[in-house]
Short mmCIF file of C-alpha atoms and ligand atoms in Angstrom, two decimals:
data_model
loop_
_atom_site.label_atom_id
_atom_site.label_comp_id
_atom_site.label_asym_id
_atom_site.label_seq_id
_atom_site.Cartn_x
_atom_site.Cartn_y
_atom_site.Cartn_z
CA MET A 1 50.97 -232.21 -3.75
CA ALA A 2 49.59 -229.42 -1.63
CA TYR A 3 47.09 -226.79 -2.73
CA ILE A 4 47.60 -224.69 0.37
CA ASP A 5 50.80 -224.23 2.32
CA ASN A 6 49.42 -223.12 5.60
CA VAL A 7 46.43 -222.20 7.75
CA THR A 8 46.91 -219.33 10.21
CA ILE A 9 44.73 -217.89 12.97
CA THR A 10 45.37 -214.46 14.48
CA ARG A 11 43.45 -212.36 16.94
CA LEU A 12 43.30 -208.82 18.23
CA GLY A 13 42.71 -209.44 21.92
CA GLY A 14 40.92 -206.32 22.98
CA PHE A 15 41.45 -206.83 26.68
CA GLU A 16 43.72 -204.68 28.82
CA GLY A 17 47.32 -204.84 27.63
CA SER A 18 46.56 -206.95 24.56
CA ASP A 19 47.87 -206.46 21.04
CA PRO A 20 47.30 -208.32 17.78
CA GLU A 21 48.81 -211.79 18.14
CA LEU A 22 49.40 -215.01 16.30
CA VAL A 23 47.19 -217.71 17.79
CA GLY A 24 48.66 -220.48 15.69
CA ALA A 25 49.77 -221.64 12.29
CA TYR A 26 49.57 -225.12 10.80
CA PRO A 27 51.81 -226.84 9.87
CA ALA A 28 54.23 -223.94 10.46
CA VAL A 29 54.51 -220.15 10.47
CA ILE A 30 55.21 -218.74 7.02
CA GLY A 31 57.27 -215.60 6.57
CA ASP A 32 57.98 -213.02 9.19
CA LYS A 33 55.64 -213.32 12.18
CA ALA A 34 54.89 -209.61 12.48
CA GLU A 35 54.19 -209.35 8.76
CA LEU A 36 51.99 -212.42 8.92
CA ILE A 37 49.87 -210.91 11.68
CA ASN A 38 49.69 -207.68 9.76
CA LYS A 39 48.54 -209.36 6.56
CA ALA A 40 46.16 -211.81 8.21
CA LEU A 41 44.45 -209.18 10.36
CA PRO A 42 44.99 -205.92 8.50
CA GLU A 43 44.14 -202.42 9.61
CA GLY A 44 40.45 -201.69 9.35
CA ALA A 45 39.41 -205.36 9.35
CA VAL A 46 35.82 -205.89 10.47
CA PRO A 47 33.90 -209.12 11.15
CA GLY A 48 32.41 -210.92 8.18
CA THR A 49 34.86 -209.64 5.58
CA PHE A 50 37.40 -211.28 3.28
CA ARG A 51 40.77 -209.95 2.17
CA SER A 52 43.42 -211.14 -0.18
CA ASP A 53 47.04 -210.01 -0.10
CA LYS A 54 50.58 -211.22 -0.79
CA ILE A 55 53.17 -212.39 1.69
CA ALA A 56 56.70 -213.46 0.74
CA GLY A 57 55.54 -213.77 -2.88
CA MET A 58 52.62 -216.03 -1.93
CA HIS A 59 48.90 -215.40 -1.78
CA ILE A 60 47.24 -214.97 1.59
CA LEU A 61 43.45 -215.13 1.85
CA SER A 62 41.83 -214.08 5.12
CA TYR A 63 38.44 -214.02 6.72
CA THR A 64 37.77 -211.85 9.79
CA PHE A 65 35.23 -212.93 12.39
CA LYS A 66 34.03 -212.33 15.94
CA VAL A 67 34.98 -214.54 18.86
CA LYS A 68 32.79 -214.69 21.92
CA ALA A 69 34.19 -212.97 25.01
CA GLU A 70 35.67 -215.32 27.57
CA ARG A 71 33.87 -213.58 30.39
CA GLU A 72 30.71 -211.52 30.53
CA SER A 73 32.61 -208.37 31.51
CA LEU A 74 34.86 -208.54 28.44
CA ARG A 75 33.93 -207.67 24.89
CA ASP A 76 33.89 -210.03 21.96
CA ASP A 77 37.23 -210.41 20.24
CA LEU A 78 38.17 -209.93 16.62
CA ALA A 79 40.05 -212.80 14.95
CA SER A 80 40.99 -213.96 11.51
CA ILE A 81 41.59 -217.23 9.73
CA SER A 82 43.89 -217.27 6.71
CA ILE A 83 45.23 -219.68 4.15
CA ILE A 84 48.49 -219.22 2.29
CA VAL A 85 49.04 -220.50 -1.23
CA SER A 86 52.39 -220.60 -3.02
CA ASP A 87 51.60 -223.04 -5.82
CA LYS A 88 51.56 -221.09 -9.10
CA LYS A 89 49.35 -223.76 -10.65
CA VAL A 90 46.50 -222.86 -8.30
CA HIS A 91 43.76 -220.59 -9.68
CA ILE A 92 43.71 -218.18 -6.78
CA ASP A 93 40.20 -216.84 -7.49
CA GLN A 94 38.87 -220.40 -7.51
CA MET A 95 40.66 -221.14 -4.27
CA GLU A 96 39.19 -217.95 -2.86
CA ALA A 97 35.68 -219.13 -3.73
CA LEU A 98 36.34 -222.40 -1.90
CA PHE A 99 37.82 -220.62 1.10
CA LYS A 100 34.82 -218.32 1.30
CA GLU A 101 32.49 -221.31 1.40
CA ILE A 102 34.52 -222.89 4.20
CA ALA A 103 34.66 -219.69 6.26
CA ARG A 104 30.98 -218.98 5.73
CA SER A 105 29.93 -222.48 6.76
CA LEU A 106 31.99 -222.26 9.93
CA ASP A 107 30.74 -218.78 10.76
CA GLU A 108 27.09 -219.60 10.13
CA SER A 109 27.33 -222.69 12.32
CA GLY A 110 28.55 -220.50 15.18
CA ASP A 111 31.79 -222.50 15.36
CA LEU A 112 34.04 -219.54 14.72
CA TYR A 113 32.19 -217.39 17.25
CA GLN A 114 32.28 -220.08 19.95
CA MET A 115 35.88 -221.01 19.22
CA ARG A 116 38.04 -221.88 22.20
CA PRO A 117 41.87 -222.03 22.09
CA THR A 118 41.73 -225.83 22.37
CA MET A 119 39.81 -225.98 19.10
CA PHE A 120 42.16 -223.75 17.12
CA VAL A 121 44.78 -226.38 16.35
CA GLN A 122 42.20 -228.95 15.43
CA MET A 123 40.45 -226.52 13.13
CA MET A 124 43.63 -225.43 11.33
CA GLU A 125 44.74 -229.03 10.87
CA ARG A 126 41.38 -230.21 9.53
CA ILE A 127 41.11 -227.35 7.06
CA TYR A 128 44.67 -227.90 5.89
CA ASN A 129 44.09 -231.61 5.32
CA GLY A 130 40.56 -231.25 4.03
CA VAL A 131 41.56 -228.81 1.31
CA ASN A 132 44.79 -230.53 0.36
CA LYS A 133 43.32 -234.01 0.16
CA SER A 134 40.00 -232.74 -1.14
CA GLU A 135 38.00 -234.55 1.52
CA LYS A 136 35.22 -233.71 3.95
CA ILE A 137 36.16 -231.46 6.84
CA LYS A 138 34.50 -232.28 10.15
CA ILE A 139 34.80 -229.80 12.99
CA ASP A 140 32.49 -230.32 15.93
CA ASP A 141 29.07 -230.88 14.42
CA VAL A 142 29.87 -229.07 11.22
CA VAL A 143 30.71 -231.00 8.13
CA ILE A 144 32.14 -229.13 5.17
CA ASP A 145 31.97 -231.31 2.13
CA ILE A 146 34.90 -230.04 0.06
CA PRO A 147 34.43 -232.37 -2.95
CA GLN A 148 30.75 -231.40 -3.05
CA ILE A 149 31.50 -227.66 -2.89
CA ILE A 150 34.04 -228.03 -5.69
CA LYS A 151 31.54 -229.94 -7.80
CA MET A 152 28.52 -227.70 -7.07
CA ASN A 153 30.42 -224.50 -7.84
CA LYS A 154 32.31 -226.04 -10.76
CA LEU A 155 35.59 -224.91 -9.23
CA ASN A 156 38.76 -225.45 -11.23
CA ILE A 157 41.35 -225.03 -8.56
CA PHE A 158 44.24 -226.29 -10.65
CA LYS A 159 45.38 -224.69 -13.85
CA LYS A 160 45.67 -227.18 -16.67
CA ASP A 161 49.23 -228.33 -17.08
CA LEU A 162 50.72 -226.84 -20.24
CA LYS A 163 52.04 -230.26 -21.25
CA GLU A 164 48.51 -231.66 -21.29
CA PHE A 165 47.58 -229.07 -23.89
CA GLN A 166 50.66 -229.78 -25.94
CA GLY A 167 49.87 -233.45 -25.92
CA ALA A 168 46.47 -232.70 -27.41
CA PHE A 169 47.84 -231.16 -30.53
CA MET B 1 16.71 -191.57 11.57
CA SER B 2 17.76 -190.70 15.06
CA LEU B 3 17.15 -187.76 17.33
CA PHE B 4 20.77 -186.79 16.90
CA SER B 5 20.14 -186.13 13.23
CA ILE B 6 17.97 -183.21 14.26
CA PHE B 7 21.09 -181.12 14.69
CA LYS B 8 21.30 -180.16 11.07
CA ARG B 9 23.85 -177.49 10.14
CA LYS B 10 26.36 -177.26 7.34
CA THR B 11 29.89 -178.35 8.05
CA ASP B 12 32.81 -180.20 6.59
CA ALA B 13 35.27 -181.47 9.08
CA LYS B 14 37.23 -184.33 10.52
CA ALA B 15 37.35 -185.47 14.14
CA VAL B 16 39.63 -188.08 15.66
CA PHE B 17 38.55 -190.21 18.61
CA ILE B 18 41.45 -191.45 20.72
CA GLY B 19 42.06 -192.92 24.18
CA LEU B 20 43.07 -196.25 25.70
CA ASP B 21 41.67 -199.52 24.40
CA SER B 22 38.25 -200.30 25.84
CA ALA B 23 37.53 -196.70 26.90
CA GLY B 24 34.41 -196.79 24.73
CA LYS B 25 35.39 -194.81 21.61
CA SER B 26 33.69 -197.09 19.10
CA THR B 27 30.59 -197.44 21.26
CA ILE B 28 30.28 -193.66 21.61
CA ILE B 29 30.58 -193.10 17.86
CA ASP B 30 28.00 -195.77 17.15
CA PHE B 31 25.69 -194.22 19.73
CA LEU B 32 26.04 -190.81 18.09
CA ARG B 33 25.14 -192.33 14.75
CA GLU B 34 22.39 -194.71 15.78
CA GLY B 35 20.96 -193.21 18.98
CA ARG B 36 21.44 -196.42 20.89
CA PHE B 37 23.99 -198.76 22.44
CA ILE B 38 25.67 -201.20 20.07
CA ASN B 39 27.94 -203.95 21.30
CA HIS B 40 30.94 -204.76 19.14
CA THR B 41 34.47 -206.04 18.80
CA PRO B 42 37.73 -204.13 19.41
CA THR B 43 38.93 -201.85 16.62
CA MET B 44 41.64 -203.13 14.31
CA GLY B 45 43.78 -200.03 13.83
CA LYS B 46 41.15 -197.58 12.74
CA ARG B 47 37.63 -197.17 11.46
CA LYS B 48 36.30 -194.24 9.51
CA LEU B 49 32.66 -193.27 9.91
CA GLU B 50 30.83 -190.50 8.21
CA ILE B 51 27.62 -188.66 8.82
CA ASP B 52 26.12 -186.52 6.13
CA ILE B 53 24.53 -183.41 7.42
CA GLU B 54 22.73 -181.34 4.82
CA GLY B 55 24.88 -182.70 2.05
CA THR B 56 28.19 -182.14 3.78
CA ARG B 57 30.27 -184.63 5.57
CA ILE B 58 31.55 -185.07 9.11
CA SER B 59 34.15 -187.80 9.29
CA MET B 60 34.86 -189.45 12.58
CA PHE B 61 38.06 -191.46 12.81
CA ASP B 62 37.71 -194.17 15.40
CA MET B 63 41.26 -195.07 16.37
CA GLY B 64 42.29 -198.37 17.91
CA GLY B 65 43.44 -197.84 21.49
CA GLN B 66 45.80 -200.74 21.91
CA GLN B 67 49.49 -200.09 22.40
CA SER B 68 50.47 -201.00 18.85
CA PHE B 69 47.97 -198.57 17.31
CA ARG B 70 48.72 -195.49 19.36
CA ASP B 71 51.29 -194.18 16.88
CA LEU B 72 48.55 -194.04 14.25
CA TRP B 73 46.77 -191.33 16.24
CA PHE B 74 49.30 -188.67 15.30
CA GLY B 75 48.98 -189.19 11.56
CA GLU B 76 45.22 -188.74 11.63
CA MET B 77 45.39 -185.77 13.97
CA LYS B 78 47.37 -183.78 11.39
CA THR B 79 44.33 -183.28 9.18
CA ALA B 80 41.72 -183.10 11.94
CA LYS B 81 39.91 -180.15 13.47
CA CYS B 82 38.86 -181.75 16.69
CA VAL B 83 40.22 -184.43 18.99
CA VAL B 84 37.89 -186.36 21.25
CA PHE B 85 39.85 -188.01 24.04
CA VAL B 86 37.82 -190.75 25.71
CA ILE B 87 38.48 -191.82 29.30
CA ASP B 88 37.01 -194.89 30.98
CA LYS B 89 35.98 -193.34 34.30
CA ALA B 90 35.22 -196.80 35.67
CA ALA B 91 38.88 -197.85 35.31
CA PRO B 92 40.84 -195.51 37.62
CA HIS B 93 43.66 -198.07 37.78
CA ARG B 94 44.38 -197.14 34.15
CA PHE B 95 44.41 -193.38 34.75
CA PRO B 96 48.23 -193.22 34.91
CA GLU B 97 48.54 -195.00 31.56
CA ALA B 98 45.77 -192.87 30.05
CA LYS B 99 47.34 -189.70 31.42
CA ALA B 100 50.71 -190.62 29.89
CA GLU B 101 49.06 -191.03 26.47
CA PHE B 102 47.12 -187.82 26.97
CA GLN B 103 50.29 -185.91 27.69
CA LYS B 104 51.91 -187.33 24.57
CA VAL B 105 49.15 -186.01 22.30
CA LEU B 106 48.61 -182.70 24.09
CA PRO B 107 51.57 -180.86 22.49
CA ALA B 108 50.39 -181.89 19.00
CA ILE B 109 46.85 -180.76 19.79
CA GLN B 110 48.11 -177.40 20.97
CA LYS B 111 50.59 -176.92 18.17
CA GLU B 112 47.97 -177.60 15.49
CA GLY B 113 45.36 -175.56 17.34
CA LEU B 114 42.92 -178.48 17.47
CA LYS B 115 39.77 -178.37 19.55
CA LEU B 116 39.79 -180.79 22.46
CA LEU B 117 36.78 -182.54 23.92
CA ILE B 118 37.31 -185.01 26.75
CA LEU B 119 34.56 -187.54 27.33
CA ALA B 120 34.55 -189.28 30.69
CA ASN B 121 32.68 -192.40 29.63
CA LYS B 122 30.94 -195.24 31.52
CA HIS B 123 29.11 -192.87 33.83
CA ASP B 124 26.58 -195.66 34.34
CA VAL B 125 29.04 -197.87 36.23
CA PRO B 126 28.50 -197.67 40.01
CA GLY B 127 31.52 -196.29 41.84
CA ALA B 128 33.11 -194.73 38.75
CA ALA B 129 35.56 -191.89 39.42
CA SER B 130 34.15 -188.42 40.08
CA MET B 131 34.84 -185.41 37.90
CA ARG B 132 37.19 -184.12 40.60
CA GLU B 133 39.20 -187.32 40.61
CA ILE B 134 39.49 -187.16 36.83
CA ILE B 135 40.60 -183.53 36.83
CA GLN B 136 43.24 -184.36 39.42
CA GLY B 137 44.20 -187.68 37.85
CA PHE B 138 44.88 -186.04 34.49
CA ASN B 139 46.23 -182.70 35.77
CA LEU B 140 43.53 -180.97 33.78
CA LEU B 141 43.86 -177.74 35.72
CA ASP B 142 47.08 -177.15 33.79
CA VAL B 143 45.44 -177.64 30.40
CA GLU B 144 44.08 -174.70 28.44
CA ASN B 145 41.04 -174.69 26.21
CA PHE B 146 39.24 -177.94 26.51
CA GLU B 147 35.78 -179.18 27.35
CA ILE B 148 34.98 -182.18 29.50
CA LEU B 149 31.69 -184.04 29.85
CA GLU B 150 30.46 -187.17 31.60
CA VAL B 151 28.68 -189.62 29.34
CA SER B 152 27.59 -193.20 29.07
CA ALA B 153 27.50 -194.90 25.71
CA LYS B 154 25.63 -197.74 27.37
CA THR B 155 22.66 -195.87 28.83
CA GLY B 156 22.96 -192.78 26.65
CA TYR B 157 23.59 -190.47 29.59
CA GLY B 158 24.67 -187.02 28.36
CA MET B 159 25.08 -188.07 24.74
CA ALA B 160 23.01 -185.28 23.18
CA THR B 161 24.89 -182.66 25.18
CA ALA B 162 28.14 -184.28 24.12
CA PHE B 163 27.03 -184.22 20.50
CA SER B 164 26.09 -180.51 20.63
CA LYS B 165 29.44 -179.72 22.21
CA PHE B 166 31.28 -181.88 19.68
CA TYR B 167 29.41 -180.24 16.85
CA SER B 168 30.13 -176.69 17.98
CA LEU B 169 33.81 -177.41 18.55
CA LEU B 170 34.09 -179.01 15.14
CA THR B 171 32.22 -176.39 13.15
CA GLY B 172 32.42 -173.27 15.28
CA LYS B 173 28.62 -173.03 15.15
CA HIS B 174 26.74 -172.99 18.37
CA ILE B 175 23.76 -175.27 18.68
CA GLN B 176 21.37 -175.56 21.52
CA LYS B 177 20.41 -178.95 22.85
CA LEU B 178 16.71 -179.34 22.14
CA ASN B 179 13.93 -180.15 24.59
CA PHE B 180 11.58 -182.74 23.23
CA ALA B 181 9.39 -183.38 26.24
CA GLY B 182 7.78 -181.96 29.35
CA ALA B 183 7.50 -185.43 30.79
CA VAL B 184 8.30 -188.99 29.77
CA SER B 185 6.81 -192.18 31.19
CA VAL B 186 7.62 -195.78 30.45
CA TYR B 187 5.30 -198.72 31.06
CA THR B 188 5.61 -202.44 30.53
CA ASN B 189 3.86 -203.65 27.39
CA GLY B 190 1.07 -204.73 29.72
CA GLY B 191 0.54 -201.10 30.72
CA VAL B 192 2.14 -201.29 34.20
CA PRO B 193 3.96 -198.01 34.98
CA ILE B 194 7.74 -198.34 35.45
CA ILE B 195 8.98 -194.76 35.70
CA THR B 196 8.06 -191.13 35.02
CA GLU B 197 10.56 -188.34 34.49
CA MET B 198 9.39 -184.74 34.21
CA ASP B 199 10.59 -181.20 33.82
CA GLN B 200 10.76 -180.22 37.48
CA ASN B 201 10.61 -176.50 36.72
CA ARG B 202 7.29 -176.80 35.04
CA PHE B 203 5.51 -179.60 36.84
CA GLU B 204 5.19 -180.89 40.30
CA ARG B 205 3.28 -183.70 38.84
CA VAL B 206 1.66 -184.36 35.52
CA ALA B 207 -2.08 -184.45 36.02
CA LEU B 208 -3.27 -187.66 34.46
CA GLU B 209 -6.74 -187.61 33.08
CA GLY B 210 -8.85 -190.74 33.10
CA GLY B 211 -8.84 -191.01 29.35
CA PHE B 212 -5.06 -191.12 29.19
CA LEU B 213 -4.70 -194.22 31.32
CA ALA B 214 -7.50 -195.80 29.37
CA ALA B 215 -5.54 -195.12 26.20
CA ILE B 216 -2.44 -196.82 27.66
CA THR B 217 -4.52 -199.83 28.66
CA GLN B 218 -6.08 -199.97 25.25
CA PHE B 219 -2.66 -199.78 23.64
CA SER B 220 -1.36 -202.58 25.83
CA GLN B 221 -4.11 -204.85 24.57
CA MET B 222 -3.65 -204.03 20.91
CA LYS B 223 -1.92 -206.56 18.70
CA LEU B 224 1.23 -205.26 17.05
CA PRO B 225 1.56 -206.09 13.36
CA GLY B 226 5.29 -206.78 13.48
CA GLU B 227 7.66 -207.54 16.32
CA ILE B 228 9.91 -204.54 15.87
CA ALA B 229 7.60 -201.83 14.61
CA THR B 230 6.97 -198.99 17.03
CA GLN B 231 3.42 -197.68 16.85
CA PHE B 232 2.22 -194.26 17.89
CA ILE B 233 -1.03 -192.73 19.00
CA LEU B 234 -1.66 -189.14 20.07
CA PHE B 235 -3.82 -188.19 23.02
CA GLU B 236 -4.88 -184.57 23.46
CA SER B 237 -4.93 -183.57 27.11
CA LYS B 238 -6.98 -180.55 28.19
CA GLN B 239 -4.66 -179.62 31.05
CA ASN B 240 -1.21 -180.57 29.82
CA GLY B 241 -0.75 -180.58 26.08
CA THR B 242 -0.40 -183.53 23.73
CA PHE B 243 0.63 -186.96 24.93
CA ILE B 244 2.46 -189.00 22.33
CA VAL B 245 2.08 -192.64 23.23
CA ALA B 246 4.22 -195.29 21.56
CA ARG B 247 4.40 -199.01 21.80
CA SER B 248 7.35 -201.27 20.94
CA ALA B 249 7.76 -205.01 21.52
CA HIS B 250 8.38 -204.82 25.29
CA PHE B 251 7.41 -201.28 26.31
CA ILE B 252 4.89 -198.51 26.10
CA GLY B 253 6.24 -194.99 26.36
CA SER B 254 4.46 -191.69 26.65
CA LEU B 255 5.87 -188.24 26.07
CA LEU B 256 4.22 -184.95 26.91
CA TRP B 257 4.55 -182.41 24.12
CA TYR B 258 3.48 -178.75 24.06
CA LYS B 259 4.15 -175.86 21.72
CA GLU B 260 6.49 -173.98 24.06
CA LEU B 261 9.07 -176.76 23.74
CA GLY B 262 9.92 -175.26 20.36
CA VAL B 263 10.04 -178.59 18.52
CA THR B 264 7.44 -180.24 16.32
CA VAL B 265 5.31 -183.22 17.35
CA ASP B 266 7.16 -185.27 14.75
CA GLN B 267 10.51 -184.44 16.29
CA SER B 268 9.24 -185.49 19.70
CA LYS B 269 7.88 -188.69 18.17
CA ILE B 270 11.37 -189.49 16.89
CA ALA B 271 12.80 -188.81 20.34
CA LEU B 272 10.30 -191.17 21.99
CA GLY B 273 10.93 -193.77 19.28
CA ASP B 274 14.68 -193.49 19.96
CA LEU B 275 14.12 -194.01 23.68
CA LEU B 276 12.07 -197.16 23.06
CA GLY B 277 14.62 -198.33 20.47
CA HIS B 278 17.36 -197.92 23.04
CA LEU B 279 15.39 -199.78 25.72
CA GLU B 280 14.59 -202.59 23.31
CA SER B 281 18.23 -203.07 22.39
CA SER B 282 19.68 -202.58 25.89
CA CYS B 283 17.21 -203.86 28.45
CA ALA B 284 14.23 -205.49 26.76
CA THR B 285 14.05 -208.31 29.28
CA ALA B 286 15.77 -206.65 32.24
CA ASP B 287 14.17 -205.98 35.63
CA GLU B 288 12.31 -202.76 36.41
CA ASN B 289 15.23 -201.14 38.23
CA THR B 290 17.51 -201.57 35.26
CA VAL B 291 14.89 -200.18 32.89
CA SER B 292 14.30 -197.18 35.20
CA PHE B 293 18.03 -196.55 35.35
CA HIS B 294 18.27 -196.57 31.56
CA VAL B 295 15.28 -194.26 31.24
CA GLU B 296 16.73 -191.78 33.77
CA HIS B 297 20.00 -191.71 31.84
CA TYR B 298 18.52 -191.64 28.36
CA VAL B 299 16.04 -188.83 29.03
CA THR B 300 19.01 -186.50 29.52
CA ASN B 301 18.94 -186.44 25.71
CA ILE B 302 15.27 -185.64 25.49
CA MET B 303 14.60 -183.08 28.20
N1 GDP C 1 29.14 -199.94 31.26
C1 GDP C 1 29.55 -199.34 30.14
N2 GDP C 1 30.23 -200.03 29.21
C2 GDP C 1 30.62 -199.39 28.09
C3 GDP C 1 30.34 -198.03 27.87
N3 GDP C 1 30.89 -197.67 26.66
C4 GDP C 1 31.48 -198.78 26.18
N4 GDP C 1 31.32 -199.82 27.03
C5 GDP C 1 31.84 -201.19 26.87
O1 GDP C 1 33.25 -201.12 27.00
C6 GDP C 1 33.90 -202.02 26.09
C7 GDP C 1 34.84 -201.27 25.19
O2 GDP C 1 34.12 -200.41 24.33
P1 GDP C 1 34.69 -200.00 22.89
O3 GDP C 1 33.78 -198.99 22.33
O4 GDP C 1 34.97 -201.21 22.08
O5 GDP C 1 36.06 -199.31 23.33
P2 GDP C 1 37.21 -198.69 22.43
O6 GDP C 1 38.34 -199.65 22.48
O7 GDP C 1 37.56 -197.40 23.09
O8 GDP C 1 36.66 -198.49 21.05
C8 GDP C 1 32.77 -202.71 25.33
O9 GDP C 1 32.52 -203.95 25.97
C9 GDP C 1 31.60 -201.76 25.49
O10 GDP C 1 30.37 -202.43 25.40
C10 GDP C 1 29.62 -197.31 28.87
O11 GDP C 1 29.33 -196.12 28.78
N5 GDP C 1 29.25 -198.02 29.98
MG1 MG C 2 37.28 -199.26 19.32
#
């Protein structure tokens, strides 16, 4: 059973001739590509901010961050990492709290800022698996201990199944 | 507080900053607000920034310059009073593209009767296009009612003039760019002189009295309480006026003030503090030539 359906990374570019683009999605693109870019990296997005929106009836949570310029003469880029959740049994605010912890840890470690295209796929895959299997995420030197975060913050990601309640009466 | 906040008049108006991606729109706006260069990421669509001047609000809409955002310009222009079109004068290979965009917005500007200010940015870059090349490149001789200025949002060159012009276009009120100094000198934090700029009409040279240099030396040996704090001392000169001396983490600056400038000592202090703030954020550890270059450009805002 999956908590999250997808991890997506988009970026603005900011060099001559660039436009907002989809860097990658794991395991697959969800919804219309243009809409996905639009929702993941919305108008007015600035580094260090979170957004939540809906896409194709699902929740999309996004965090916008800075990426180091590839060359000295270029400016830093603006990018965003998003997760998409369709499961109605997921408490979206609880998932948001978890996602914020993950994004913050990665940003504070400098991993998001230093990110190179070769690391994108790895990062999306590890986050996808880490969250869905509730296990530690290891990216470069950063370890994000998902079970620990859930425990420390008393997160209840899943809504209690109605049947469980019924059984109790 | 920045020296640009000295221009205090009542107004209530909206300005839209447009131009190709990477022309320097966001950097210019940040410079106008903060008095120094700030490095940042490209703009996602648009950014709205406000400055409150005497309780009223100037809103500056910083529009993304990339292809997919250019349609957004027109929507914001409808409710604006002034359009600032920013050109990267160090990128002449993009003049044709910039000119095409300029010609698309021009009819809307004229139809709505908007004020037009063109800023030819990146004046600091060696070999950037000349004003003549820009006027030709953009067919500006055929355009009515606009103002054009050369600026650098990196070194601060011409920014105070640009702000006064921007302000008068936006509000219809004329403001004079202020003179904060008769002379400005910058030293290393060890007291070694780097550069002096002075009002050529008034001075051939600023006579330096023995006590003044002693004060600089003394300042260079003083311990600063914090890393960032800028500290000031005043030194009364018999021949020249009042020297305001300031020390930041990497520099000592001195500014010659006298009554005829028409500003207060406190205003000149702010101006000197802004200069040091700019140097700290742009060239704290750079070589002397770079620092001199920044000082030459930045003092255009002070004198
Ligand atoms: N050398 C130089 N670089 C500048 C100047 N103004 C902006 N830049 C740089 O040009 C790039 C684009 O600036 P930005 O303000 O983001 O452009 P925008 O897309 O028009 O908002 C950034 O790397 C800035 O640091 C300037 O006057 N001189
Ligand atoms: Mg911008």
